[in-house]
Coordinates of C-alpha atoms in Angstrom, one line a residue:
X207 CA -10.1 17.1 -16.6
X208 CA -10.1 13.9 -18.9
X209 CA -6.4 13.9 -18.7
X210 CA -6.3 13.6 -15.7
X211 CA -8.8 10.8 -14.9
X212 CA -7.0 9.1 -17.5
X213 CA -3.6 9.6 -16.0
X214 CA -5.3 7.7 -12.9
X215 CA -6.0 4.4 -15.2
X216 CA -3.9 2.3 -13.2
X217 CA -5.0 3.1 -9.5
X218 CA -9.0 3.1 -11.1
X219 CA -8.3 -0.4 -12.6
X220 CA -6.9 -1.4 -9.3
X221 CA -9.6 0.2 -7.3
X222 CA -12.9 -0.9 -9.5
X223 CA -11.6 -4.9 -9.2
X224 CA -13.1 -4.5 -5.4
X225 CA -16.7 -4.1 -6.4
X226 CA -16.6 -6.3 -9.6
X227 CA -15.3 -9.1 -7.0
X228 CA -17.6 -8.4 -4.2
X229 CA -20.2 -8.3 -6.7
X230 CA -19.0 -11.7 -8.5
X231 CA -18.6 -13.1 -4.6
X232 CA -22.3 -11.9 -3.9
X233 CA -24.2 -13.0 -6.7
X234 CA -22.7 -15.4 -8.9
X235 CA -23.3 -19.4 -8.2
X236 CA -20.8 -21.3 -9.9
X237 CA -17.6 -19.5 -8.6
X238 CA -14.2 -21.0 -8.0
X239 CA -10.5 -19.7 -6.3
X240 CA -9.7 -19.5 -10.2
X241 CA -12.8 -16.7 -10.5
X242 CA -11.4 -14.2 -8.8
X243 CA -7.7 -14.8 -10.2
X244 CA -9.2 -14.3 -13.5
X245 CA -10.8 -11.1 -12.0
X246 CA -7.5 -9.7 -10.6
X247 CA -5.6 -10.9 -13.5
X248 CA -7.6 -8.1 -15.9
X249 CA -7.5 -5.8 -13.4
X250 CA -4.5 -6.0 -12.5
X251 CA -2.8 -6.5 -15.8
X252 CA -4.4 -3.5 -17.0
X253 CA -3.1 -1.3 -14.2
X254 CA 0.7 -3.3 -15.3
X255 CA -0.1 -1.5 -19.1
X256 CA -1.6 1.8 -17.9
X257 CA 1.3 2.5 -15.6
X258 CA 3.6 1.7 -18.4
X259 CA 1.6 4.7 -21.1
X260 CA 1.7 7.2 -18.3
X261 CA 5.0 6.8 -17.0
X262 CA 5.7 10.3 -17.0
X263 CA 2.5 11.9 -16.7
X264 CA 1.5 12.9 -13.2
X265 CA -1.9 14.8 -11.3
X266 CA -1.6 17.1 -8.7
X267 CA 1.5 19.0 -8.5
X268 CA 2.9 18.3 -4.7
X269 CA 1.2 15.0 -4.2
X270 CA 1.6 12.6 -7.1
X271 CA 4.8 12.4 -10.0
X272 CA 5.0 9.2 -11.8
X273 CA 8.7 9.0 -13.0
X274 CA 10.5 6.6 -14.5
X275 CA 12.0 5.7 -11.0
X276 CA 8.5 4.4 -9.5
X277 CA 7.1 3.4 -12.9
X278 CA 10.2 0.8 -12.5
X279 CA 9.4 -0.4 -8.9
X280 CA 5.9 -0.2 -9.8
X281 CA 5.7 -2.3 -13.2
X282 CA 8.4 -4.6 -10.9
X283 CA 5.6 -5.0 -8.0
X284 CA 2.7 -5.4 -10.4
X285 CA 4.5 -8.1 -12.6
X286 CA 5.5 -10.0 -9.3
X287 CA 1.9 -9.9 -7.6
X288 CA 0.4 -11.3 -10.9
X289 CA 2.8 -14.4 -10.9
X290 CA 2.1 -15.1 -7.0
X291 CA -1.5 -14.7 -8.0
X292 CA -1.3 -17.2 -10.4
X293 CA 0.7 -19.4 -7.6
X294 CA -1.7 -18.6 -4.6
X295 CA -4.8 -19.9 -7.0
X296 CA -3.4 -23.3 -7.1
X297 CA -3.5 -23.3 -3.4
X298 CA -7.2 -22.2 -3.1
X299 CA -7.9 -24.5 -6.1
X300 CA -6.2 -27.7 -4.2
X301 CA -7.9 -26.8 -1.1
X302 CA -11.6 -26.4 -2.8
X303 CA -12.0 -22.7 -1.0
X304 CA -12.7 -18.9 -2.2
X305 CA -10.4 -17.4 -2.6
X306 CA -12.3 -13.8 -2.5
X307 CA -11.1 -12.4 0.6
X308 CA -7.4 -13.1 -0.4
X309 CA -7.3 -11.3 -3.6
X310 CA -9.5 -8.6 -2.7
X311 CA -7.1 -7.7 0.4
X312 CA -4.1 -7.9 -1.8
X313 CA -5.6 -5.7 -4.3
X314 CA -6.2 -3.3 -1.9
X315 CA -2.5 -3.4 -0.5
X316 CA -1.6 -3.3 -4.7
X317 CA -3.4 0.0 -5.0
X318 CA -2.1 1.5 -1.6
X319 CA 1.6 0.5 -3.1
X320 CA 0.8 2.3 -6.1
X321 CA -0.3 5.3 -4.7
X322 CA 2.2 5.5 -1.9
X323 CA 5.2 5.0 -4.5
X324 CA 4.2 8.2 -6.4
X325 CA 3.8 10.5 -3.1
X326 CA 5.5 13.5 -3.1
X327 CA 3.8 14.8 0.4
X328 CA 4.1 13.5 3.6
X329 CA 0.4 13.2 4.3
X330 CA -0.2 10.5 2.0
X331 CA 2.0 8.0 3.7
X332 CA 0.9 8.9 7.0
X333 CA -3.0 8.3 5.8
X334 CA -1.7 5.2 3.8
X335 CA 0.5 3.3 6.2
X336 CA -2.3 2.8 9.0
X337 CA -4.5 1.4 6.3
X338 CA -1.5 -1.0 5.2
X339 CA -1.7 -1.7 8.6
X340 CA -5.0 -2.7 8.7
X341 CA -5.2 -4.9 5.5
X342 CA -1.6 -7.0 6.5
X343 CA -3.4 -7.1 10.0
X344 CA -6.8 -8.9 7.9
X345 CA -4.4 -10.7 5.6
X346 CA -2.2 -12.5 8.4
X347 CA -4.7 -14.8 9.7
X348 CA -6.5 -15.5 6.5
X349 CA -7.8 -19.1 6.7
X350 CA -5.6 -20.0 9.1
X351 CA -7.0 -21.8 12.0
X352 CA -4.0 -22.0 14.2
X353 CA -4.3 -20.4 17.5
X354 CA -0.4 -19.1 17.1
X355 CA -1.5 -16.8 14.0
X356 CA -4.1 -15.2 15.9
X357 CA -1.6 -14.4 18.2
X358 CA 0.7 -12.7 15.9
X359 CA -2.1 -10.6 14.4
X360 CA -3.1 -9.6 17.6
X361 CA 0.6 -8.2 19.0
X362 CA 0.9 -7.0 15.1
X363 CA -1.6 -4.7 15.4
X364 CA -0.5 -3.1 18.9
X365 CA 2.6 -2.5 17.6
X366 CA 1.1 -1.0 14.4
X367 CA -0.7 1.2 16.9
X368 CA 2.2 2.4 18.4
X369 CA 3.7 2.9 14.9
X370 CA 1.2 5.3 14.1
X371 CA 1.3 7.7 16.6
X372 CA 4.8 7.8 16.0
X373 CA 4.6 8.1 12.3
X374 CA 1.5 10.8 12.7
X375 CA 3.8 12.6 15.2
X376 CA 6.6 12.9 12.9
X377 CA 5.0 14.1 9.8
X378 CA 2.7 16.7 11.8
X379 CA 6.4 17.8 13.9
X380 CA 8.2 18.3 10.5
X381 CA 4.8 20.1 9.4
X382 CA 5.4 22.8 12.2
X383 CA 9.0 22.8 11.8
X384 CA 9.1 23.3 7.9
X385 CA 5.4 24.9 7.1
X386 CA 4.8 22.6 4.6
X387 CA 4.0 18.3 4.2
X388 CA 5.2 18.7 0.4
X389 CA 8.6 16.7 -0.1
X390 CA 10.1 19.4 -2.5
X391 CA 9.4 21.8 0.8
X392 CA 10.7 19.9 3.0
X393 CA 13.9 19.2 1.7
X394 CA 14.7 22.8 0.6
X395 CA 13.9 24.4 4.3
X396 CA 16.7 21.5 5.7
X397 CA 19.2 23.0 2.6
X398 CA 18.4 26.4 3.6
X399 CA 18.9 25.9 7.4
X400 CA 21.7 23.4 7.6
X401 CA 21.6 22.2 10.9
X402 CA 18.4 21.7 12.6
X403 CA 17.3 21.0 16.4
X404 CA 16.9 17.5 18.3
X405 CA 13.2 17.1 17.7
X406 CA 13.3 17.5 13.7
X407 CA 15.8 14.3 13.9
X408 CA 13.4 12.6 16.5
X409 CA 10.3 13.3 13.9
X410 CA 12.6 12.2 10.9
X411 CA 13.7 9.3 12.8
X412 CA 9.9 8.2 13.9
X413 CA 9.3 8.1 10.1
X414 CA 12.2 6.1 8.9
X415 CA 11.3 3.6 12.3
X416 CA 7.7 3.1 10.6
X417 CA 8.8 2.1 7.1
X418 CA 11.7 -0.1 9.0
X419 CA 8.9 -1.2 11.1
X420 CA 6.4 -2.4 7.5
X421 CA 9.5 -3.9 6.3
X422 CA 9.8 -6.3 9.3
X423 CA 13.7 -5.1 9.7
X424 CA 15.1 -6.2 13.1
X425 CA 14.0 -6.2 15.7
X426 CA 11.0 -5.5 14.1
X427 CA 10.8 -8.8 12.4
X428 CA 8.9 -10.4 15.2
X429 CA 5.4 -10.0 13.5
X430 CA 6.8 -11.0 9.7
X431 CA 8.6 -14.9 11.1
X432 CA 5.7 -15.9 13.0
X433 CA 3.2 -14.7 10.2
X434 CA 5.6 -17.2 8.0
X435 CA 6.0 -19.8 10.4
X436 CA 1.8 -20.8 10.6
X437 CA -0.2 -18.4 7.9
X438 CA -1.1 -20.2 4.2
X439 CA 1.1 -20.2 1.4
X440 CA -0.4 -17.6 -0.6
X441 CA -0.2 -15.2 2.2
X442 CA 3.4 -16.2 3.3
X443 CA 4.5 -15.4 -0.4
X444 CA 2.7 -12.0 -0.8
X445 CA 4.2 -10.6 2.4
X446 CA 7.4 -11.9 1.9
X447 CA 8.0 -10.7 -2.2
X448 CA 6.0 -7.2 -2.5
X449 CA 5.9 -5.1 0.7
X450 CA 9.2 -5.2 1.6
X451 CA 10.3 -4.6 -1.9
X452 CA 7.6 -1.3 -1.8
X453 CA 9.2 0.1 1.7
X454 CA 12.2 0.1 0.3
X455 CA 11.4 2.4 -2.7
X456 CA 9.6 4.5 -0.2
X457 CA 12.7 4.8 2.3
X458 CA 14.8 5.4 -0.6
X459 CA 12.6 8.4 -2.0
X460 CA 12.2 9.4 1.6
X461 CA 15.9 9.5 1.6
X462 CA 17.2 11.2 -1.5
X463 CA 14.0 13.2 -1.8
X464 CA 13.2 14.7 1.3
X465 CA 15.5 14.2 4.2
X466 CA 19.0 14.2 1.8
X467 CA 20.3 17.5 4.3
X468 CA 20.2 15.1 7.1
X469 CA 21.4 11.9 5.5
X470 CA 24.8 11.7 6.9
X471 CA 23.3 12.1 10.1
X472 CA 21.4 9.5 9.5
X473 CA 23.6 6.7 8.4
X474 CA 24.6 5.4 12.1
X475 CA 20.5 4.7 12.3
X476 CA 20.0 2.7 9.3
X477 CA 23.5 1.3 9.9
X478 CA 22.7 0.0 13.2
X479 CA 19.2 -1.6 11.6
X480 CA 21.3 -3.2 9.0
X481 CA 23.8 -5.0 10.8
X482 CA 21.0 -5.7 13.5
X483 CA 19.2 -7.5 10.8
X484 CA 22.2 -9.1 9.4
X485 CA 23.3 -11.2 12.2
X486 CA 19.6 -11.9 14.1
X487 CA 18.9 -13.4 10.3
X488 CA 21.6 -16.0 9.7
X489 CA 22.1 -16.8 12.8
X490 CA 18.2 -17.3 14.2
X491 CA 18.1 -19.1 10.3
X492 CA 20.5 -21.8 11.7
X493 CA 18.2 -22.9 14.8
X494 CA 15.0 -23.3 12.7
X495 CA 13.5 -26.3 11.9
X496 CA 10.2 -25.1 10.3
X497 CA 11.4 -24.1 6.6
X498 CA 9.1 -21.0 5.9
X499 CA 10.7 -19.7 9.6
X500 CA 13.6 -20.7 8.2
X501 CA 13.4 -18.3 5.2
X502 CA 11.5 -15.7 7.0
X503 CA 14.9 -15.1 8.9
X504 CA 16.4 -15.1 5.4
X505 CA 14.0 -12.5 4.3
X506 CA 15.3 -10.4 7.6
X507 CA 19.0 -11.3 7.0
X508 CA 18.5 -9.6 2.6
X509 CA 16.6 -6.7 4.1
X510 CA 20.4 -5.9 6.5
X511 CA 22.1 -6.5 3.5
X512 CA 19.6 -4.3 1.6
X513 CA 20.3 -1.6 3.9
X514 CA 24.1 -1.7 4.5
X515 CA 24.1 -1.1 0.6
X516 CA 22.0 1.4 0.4
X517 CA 23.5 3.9 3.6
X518 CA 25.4 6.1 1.2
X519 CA 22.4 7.1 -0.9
X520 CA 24.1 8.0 -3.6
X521 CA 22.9 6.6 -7.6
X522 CA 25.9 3.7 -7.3
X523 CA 24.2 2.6 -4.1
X524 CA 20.4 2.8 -5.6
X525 CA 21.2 0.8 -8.2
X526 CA 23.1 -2.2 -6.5
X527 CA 20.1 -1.9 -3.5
X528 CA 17.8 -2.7 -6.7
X529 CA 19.4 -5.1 -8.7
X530 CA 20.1 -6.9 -5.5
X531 CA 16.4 -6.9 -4.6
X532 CA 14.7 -7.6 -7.9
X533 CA 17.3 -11.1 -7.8
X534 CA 16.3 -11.7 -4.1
X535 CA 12.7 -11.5 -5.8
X536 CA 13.2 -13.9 -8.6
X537 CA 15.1 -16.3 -6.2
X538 CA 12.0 -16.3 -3.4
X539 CA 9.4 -16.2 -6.0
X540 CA 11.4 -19.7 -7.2
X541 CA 11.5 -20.8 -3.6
X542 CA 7.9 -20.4 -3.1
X543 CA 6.9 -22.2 -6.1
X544 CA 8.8 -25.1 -4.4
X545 CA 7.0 -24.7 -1.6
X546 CA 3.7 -25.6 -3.2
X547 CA 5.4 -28.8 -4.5
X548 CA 6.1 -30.1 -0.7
X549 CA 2.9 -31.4 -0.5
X550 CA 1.9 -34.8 1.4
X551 CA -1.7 -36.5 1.8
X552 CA -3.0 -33.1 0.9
X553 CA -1.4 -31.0 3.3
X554 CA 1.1 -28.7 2.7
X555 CA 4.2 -29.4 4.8
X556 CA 6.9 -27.0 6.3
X557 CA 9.1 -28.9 8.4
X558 CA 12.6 -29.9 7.9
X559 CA 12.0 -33.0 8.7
X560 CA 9.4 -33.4 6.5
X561 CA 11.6 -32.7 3.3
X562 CA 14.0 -35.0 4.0
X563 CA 14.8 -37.2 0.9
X564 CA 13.2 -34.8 -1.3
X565 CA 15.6 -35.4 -3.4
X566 CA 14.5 -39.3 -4.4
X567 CA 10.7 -38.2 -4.6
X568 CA 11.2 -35.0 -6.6
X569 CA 14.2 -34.8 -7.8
X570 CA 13.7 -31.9 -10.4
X571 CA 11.6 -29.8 -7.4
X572 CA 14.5 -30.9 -5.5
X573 CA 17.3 -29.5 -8.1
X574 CA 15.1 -26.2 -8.5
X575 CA 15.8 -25.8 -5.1
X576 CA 19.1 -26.1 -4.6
X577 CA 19.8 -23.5 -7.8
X578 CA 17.5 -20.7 -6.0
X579 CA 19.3 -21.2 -2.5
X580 CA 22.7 -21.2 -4.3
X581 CA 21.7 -18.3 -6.0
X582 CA 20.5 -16.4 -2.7
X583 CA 23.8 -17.7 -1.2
X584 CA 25.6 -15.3 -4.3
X585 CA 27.6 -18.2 -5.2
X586 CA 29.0 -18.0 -9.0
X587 CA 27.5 -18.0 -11.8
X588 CA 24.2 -18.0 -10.7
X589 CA 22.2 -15.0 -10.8
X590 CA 22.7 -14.6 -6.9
X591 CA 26.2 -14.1 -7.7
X592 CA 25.8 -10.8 -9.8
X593 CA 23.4 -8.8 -6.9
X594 CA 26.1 -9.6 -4.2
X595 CA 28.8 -8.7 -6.5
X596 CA 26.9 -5.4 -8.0
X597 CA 26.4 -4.4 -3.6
X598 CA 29.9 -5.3 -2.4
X599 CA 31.3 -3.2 -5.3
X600 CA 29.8 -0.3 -3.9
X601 CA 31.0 -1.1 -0.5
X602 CA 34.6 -1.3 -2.2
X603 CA 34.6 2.1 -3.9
X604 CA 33.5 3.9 -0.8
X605 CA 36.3 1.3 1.0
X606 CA 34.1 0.5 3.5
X607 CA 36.4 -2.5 4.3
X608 CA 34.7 -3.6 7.7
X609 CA 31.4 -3.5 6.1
X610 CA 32.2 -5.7 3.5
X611 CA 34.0 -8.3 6.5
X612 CA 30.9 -8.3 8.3
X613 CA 28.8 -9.2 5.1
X614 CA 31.0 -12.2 4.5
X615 CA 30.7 -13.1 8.0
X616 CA 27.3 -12.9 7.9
X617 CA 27.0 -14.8 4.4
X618 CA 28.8 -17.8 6.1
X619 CA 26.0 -18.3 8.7
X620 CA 23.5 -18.0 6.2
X621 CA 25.2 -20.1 4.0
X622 CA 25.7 -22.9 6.8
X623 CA 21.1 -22.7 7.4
X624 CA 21.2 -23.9 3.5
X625 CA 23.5 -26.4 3.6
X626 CA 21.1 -27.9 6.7
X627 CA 18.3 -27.7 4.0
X628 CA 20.7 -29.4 1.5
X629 CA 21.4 -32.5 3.5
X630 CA 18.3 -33.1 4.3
X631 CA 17.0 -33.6 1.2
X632 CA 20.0 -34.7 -0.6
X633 CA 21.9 -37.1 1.8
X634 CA 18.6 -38.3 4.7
X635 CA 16.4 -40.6 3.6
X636 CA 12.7 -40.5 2.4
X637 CA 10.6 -40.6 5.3
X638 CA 7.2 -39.8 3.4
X639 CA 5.4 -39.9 -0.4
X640 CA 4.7 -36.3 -1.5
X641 CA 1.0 -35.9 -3.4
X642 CA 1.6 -35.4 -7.3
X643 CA 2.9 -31.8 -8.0
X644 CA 0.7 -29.7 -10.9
X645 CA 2.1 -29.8 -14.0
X646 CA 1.9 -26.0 -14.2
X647 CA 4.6 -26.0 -10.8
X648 CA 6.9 -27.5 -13.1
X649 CA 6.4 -24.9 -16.0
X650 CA 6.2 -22.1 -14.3
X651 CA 9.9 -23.4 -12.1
X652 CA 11.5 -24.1 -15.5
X653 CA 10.4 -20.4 -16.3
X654 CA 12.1 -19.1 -13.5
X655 CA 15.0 -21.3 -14.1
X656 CA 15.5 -20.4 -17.7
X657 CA 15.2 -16.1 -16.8
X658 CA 17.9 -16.8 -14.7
X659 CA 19.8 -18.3 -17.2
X660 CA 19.4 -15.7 -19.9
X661 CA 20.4 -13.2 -16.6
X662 CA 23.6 -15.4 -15.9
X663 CA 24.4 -15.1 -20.0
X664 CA 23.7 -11.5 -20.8
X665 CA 23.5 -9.7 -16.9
X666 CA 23.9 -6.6 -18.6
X667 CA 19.7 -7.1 -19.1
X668 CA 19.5 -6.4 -15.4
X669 CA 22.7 -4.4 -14.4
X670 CA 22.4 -1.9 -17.5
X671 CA 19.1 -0.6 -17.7
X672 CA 18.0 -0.1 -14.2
X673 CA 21.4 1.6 -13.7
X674 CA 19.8 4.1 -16.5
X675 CA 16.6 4.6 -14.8
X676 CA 18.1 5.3 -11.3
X677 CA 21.1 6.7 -12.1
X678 CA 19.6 10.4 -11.7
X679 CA 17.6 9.1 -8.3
X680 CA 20.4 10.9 -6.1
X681 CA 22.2 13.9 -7.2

């Protein structure tokens, strides 16, 4: 019984950070933003080590397996949501307000990641993704005062609604079509039958249309861009570097775990939402003039080419998916930082217009910039260059010819909504001061700048070992 409560360190250190917060929030005086990132950084760092110890130790047989494959996405999501935190509490510090709210929502999303990366029955997702639901729907229009992100949470939460049903519809079909919500079950009934009817591909596909759904694929991206476009920075970073990143894992596992029988069948869905994607990202990228948009359609555009390397499902495939995805991480994560530097008269600015000579006021924000867009673009050597490489590899050796056209196609458009970026601040002029940036910015960019560097050097630290740990993912 200890065992097993001790297995559970990392989802109770997640889980006993709520009280302790809404305690500190309650009672204590002489509380700043930096209070309760001090709070989640414990807590959460402590879930970061427990998850680590009990990698391969797992409760309840048919619910819960920690494996080295979702100890890796999980210690990868942990790791990233402490950095943001750190980032978001310069936000709440240079805008004098708590912070509570923020960090006690994202917690709770933290812990709902954890345990919904582990699931090995269907039941857990379907009880886990309305909740989601709920917290991204409290999270969207935190301290926000602009009447456009009350609009987005509102048609965010319809569609969630609707998501729901057909998500609870799914699992409970597949329940009376198999007998079982465990994934091992599931799987082996779909081996044993071989073919199965219309309305088990219907309840699969209702699934898969959820997770594409909480990933903001297209055209489900609606609710993610206009969240970006007018929500606060620490928000507009969370959502766009861990739930995607966690959806993925899940459609993955969901993939290769349960529904592998009817994955060929599949392909021309998830195909469809990845070129979809694709092509509404870099081209709707090239008519924006509000820079979060702007990357909120680049976020949409990764997530096709996310899923156009992934459609095979084989280990090959896994891997590039998550190398590509941990560098997409790292770049955004960069590209966020910078965003905390565009600041002016104490207001945090997002247009492009606003940025324009960046380049004479900050110039070394300004080059940290231009290396993380270069190395989203893929271009050689950067970091960038090694994810797009590792994908269209795999697109090569299943020749997949027309797949790999379309990318570059694709990449051009994208490339083309940078290069507006670049000229503005690079070759416009200054039309505005910017406020001094925190000295931390500047530390924590060169940080980013330098693991990127050692990744360029040695890639082999990236491409290597995760090939190791998801090599056995798909057999």
């Amino acid at each position: 019984m200890l065992q097993n409560w001790l297995i559970l360190l990392p989802e109770l250190s997640l889980l006993s950070f709520l009280p302790v917060a809404w305690l500190v929030n309650l009672y204590r005086e002489s509380k700043t933003a930096k209070t309760f990132f001090t709070l989640s950084k414990y807590f959460l760092g402590a879930a970061l080590v427990f998850t680590i110890v009990f990698y391969n130790k797992s409760v309840w047989s048919g619910w819960w397996l920690n494996s080295r494959y979702s100890t890796l996405f999980k210690v990868a999501v942990y790791a990233v949501a402490l950095v943001w935190f750190y980032f978001a509490s310069k936000w709440f510090l240079s805008k004098n307000r708590s912070s509570a709210k923020f960090y006690s929502i994202c917690m709770g999303m933290l812990l709902s990641f954890g345990i919904l990366l582990s699931a090995q029955n269907l039941l857990v997702p379907a009880v886990l993704v309305p909740l989601l639901c709920l917290l991204t729907w409290r999270l969207i229009p935190l301290y926000c005062d602009d009447e456009k992100i009350e609009e987005t949470s509102r048609l965010y939460i319809r569609f969630s609604l609707a998501f729901w049903v057909l998500l609870w519809s799914g699992v409970l079909v597949l329940r009376w079509q198999t007998g079982s919500f465990e994934y091992a079950d599931i799987r082996y009934i779909f081996a044993l039958e071989g073919e199965v009817n219309w309305l088990t591909y219907a309840a699969v596909a209702a699934i898969i249309g959820t997770l594409l759904f909480m990933m903001a694929a297209a055209p489900f991206h609606f609710w993610f861009v206009g969240a970006l476009s007018v929500a606060i920075l620490p928000v507009c970073g969370f959502l766009t570097l861990i739930p995607p990143f966690v959806y993925l894992s899940c459609l993955i596992t969901l993939m290769t775990g349960v529904f592998s029988p009817l994955a060929q069948s599949l392909q021309s869905l998830l195909f469809s939402f990845a070129v979809v994607s694709l092509f509404i990202g870099a081209v709707s990228a090239n008519r924006q003039n509000n820079v979060r948009r702007l990357f909120g359609f680049s976020t949409t555009y990764n997530l096709g080419v996310m899923l156009l390397g992934i459609l095979a499902f084989h280990s090959n495939s896994v891997v590039s998916a998550f190398v590509y995805t941990i560098i997409y991480v790292l770049a955004m994560m960069g590209i966020y930082a910078v965003f905390l530097g565009f600041k002016s008269k104490g207001d945090y600015v997002s247009d492009l217009d606003d940025i324009s000579g960046l380049s004479e006021a900050k110039p070394y924000i300004a080059a940290a910039f231009l290396v993380f867009m270069i190395s989203l673009i893929g271009i050689p050597p950067l970091l960038g260059f090694w994810g797009r490489l590792s994908l269209i590899n795999t697109l090569v050796s299943e020749e997949r010819w027309s797949d790999v056209l379309m990318l570059m196609f694709a990449l051009v458009l994208m490339a083309n909504a940078f290069l507006q970026i670049i000229r503005k601040i690079y070759f416009e002029p200054l039309h505005h001061g910017f406020d001094r940036t925190d000295k931390s910015i500047y530390i924590c960019l060169f940080i980013n700048l330098v693991l990127i560097l050692i990744s360029i050097l040695n890639p082999s630290y990236l491409l290597h070992d995760a090939e190791i740990v998801l090599s056995g993912v798909s057999q």
